[in-house]
């Protein structure tokens, strides 16, 4: 029995732990697992562009693309037409013969890869092989299609979508050769663009704006047919609205991964100069700073805007009442709004006459950008919910995120309500939550909508940090923007109000991690089965655990801030994140990133059993007596018990004369031979050995051996809580490295003072590690508390079960019949 090897261990502390490695040998053949294998072999080789520390290397470069755009919104046709002048700066060490563009609007053409590869998920494969097929065929449809899906199909049928390019020319107006490949375009340059050179080209284009509610496109218009204006009103949220140059990087060259819908946008930093011409009664908001307020805003609006810069609460620039008046406005002329933005990786805007506009200056301090305008734009449908929480959430986001990263570097931070549930762009975000309108002309909102508004504003404004400033490649690695951002939005929502329950805690990922729809976090965004848990919650929880459990806040926060600052306004990859976190924290985290980001393993540590051991004295007079005691304590067999109950007498009881030496001296009797052996053993001990043994015997401590198994596969620290007979508890954290030689099963020796008797133990009582099966964490096991519901049996379904004899007696209640009655 391998337990004996523990008995020579010397203890000096009140509670000392010593690792057993007996099970290590068991895994060197067959099912060998190396959970602590170094991550380096999965990561790209460091080079002068991005180095082994996870920093931008000494020759780091990135391209710059500047845009000057003039665009017109045709409200009647719901069409955008524009012309853009693009200045492409080639900062790479390579010569470029062509430029690739992303034409995301083409994703909505019927021949796009995305449309052609959309799959139908409505088939009920159980319906036709059911045992009661005859009944259920009538009752249960073979397939289901949502009205939403039908609406989308009808919209796609009825509308000509995608970009129409009218010209692509060079600086002198000479047409350039271009080739469209799905939602991408290659423009051939007449002369190759050498390193450190720039080139200018122009594109004239137009496209029909999508109805966001019909299609789901991260941008588009929303129609309000009931507004007091003939034809109603629209809100326009405009994004991916101009042909954008694709990214060209040191690690992938041109990023030619076509937009399929899930993988978001990977772009270059640049400066934008944008003029939008819209109906003159529209309010426009956009990435950047408004250049011509005196041309587009009234005197009063300009005054209010100045006041709001130093206001303590958001002030209305356009009040709810004014916005309501605007809703019925009819104009024929237009206004041109002019915005500029520096060093941003994208540009989005919104336009509507429905907008209420509030603003408040956020004094963030610091030398670089001490003052930021936090603003919200929303229709009356946003109501009090938006008035109370939107701009406040914008400011809260900057307060929290900047603490973890860097000062917010932009002049504005904006939240706009519209048909997009939540989507981020530099300085501007689109957020969906609304109030509910009632017949008594009141508006209410649910708790869930309140949570959603605060959470989504924090999330989308938070995206400024990841991936708008720390410019990660979200088309490839959704988690680098969603995961890092969800980690921080979790921290922010907890700091806003813990009861908000935004859901980035370890328990929130358990169902996903034990499911069979899980893929590794490192999967490309469009191939992920469940984007929410995969790209948002799991990485957020992983980082949460890394911070709270594995590294602790001090080490984690230092490393995370280091990563943010290293890659501010630059383009990191996953390896840069992994390397920085490890290098800056000083802790080997390869096992953690491997397990959480590269596998579908889950956490399930089981505390299988605990042994309590007592150190043998080696003195046969003592040890044999102890063994006799435990032999006598063994329960009597049932047959012997029944014999006694039924009055049977044993032969030896009835015939006393058959008793002999063995009846006088039981199997635990000590012989002189054994006593001599003991004396010989004592004499053979070195003085220090004798001292150690004497002390151990005197202290007579409790030796507890814990038997843990790792059922989930993911190696994690063991958070152990011990409860003793006197009611005291003690917690200890066993680092994940305990699994390094034997990732499936380990034993751990814990020694306590004699009077410190263990009564129970539990692994991860607080639910800190996303352990999917809590039942096996308790030793001894616990009764599972749950609930049981009484239910009424369902009525039979199917055509034959209808009571048509009675059902036909009912009167018809169509609107026509009802109207006649009136
Ligand atoms: Zn997001």
Coordinates of C-alpha atoms and ligand atoms in Angstrom, one line a residue, residues 218 264 422-424 456 459-460 463 466-467 474 478 481-483 485-486 489 504 536, ligand 1:
X218 CA -25.1 45.7 -37.4
X264 CA -16.2 41.5 -37.3
X422 CA -25.5 46.6 -29.6
X423 CA -22.6 47.5 -31.8
X424 CA -19.5 49.4 -31.4
X456 CA -24.9 47.0 -23.3
X459 CA -20.1 46.9 -23.3
X460 CA -20.3 48.9 -26.5
X463 CA -15.2 48.4 -27.1
X466 CA -10.9 46.7 -27.3
X467 CA -10.7 46.5 -30.3
X474 CA -11.7 40.4 -34.6
X478 CA -13.6 37.2 -31.8
X481 CA -12.4 42.0 -28.7
X482 CA -15.5 40.4 -27.1
X483 CA -13.7 38.4 -24.4
X485 CA -14.2 43.6 -23.4
X486 CA -16.7 41.3 -21.6
X489 CA -17.7 45.1 -18.7
X504 CA -19.6 37.2 -16.3
X536 CA -17.8 36.6 -24.7
Ligands
LIG1 ZN1 -19.1 43.3 -28.2

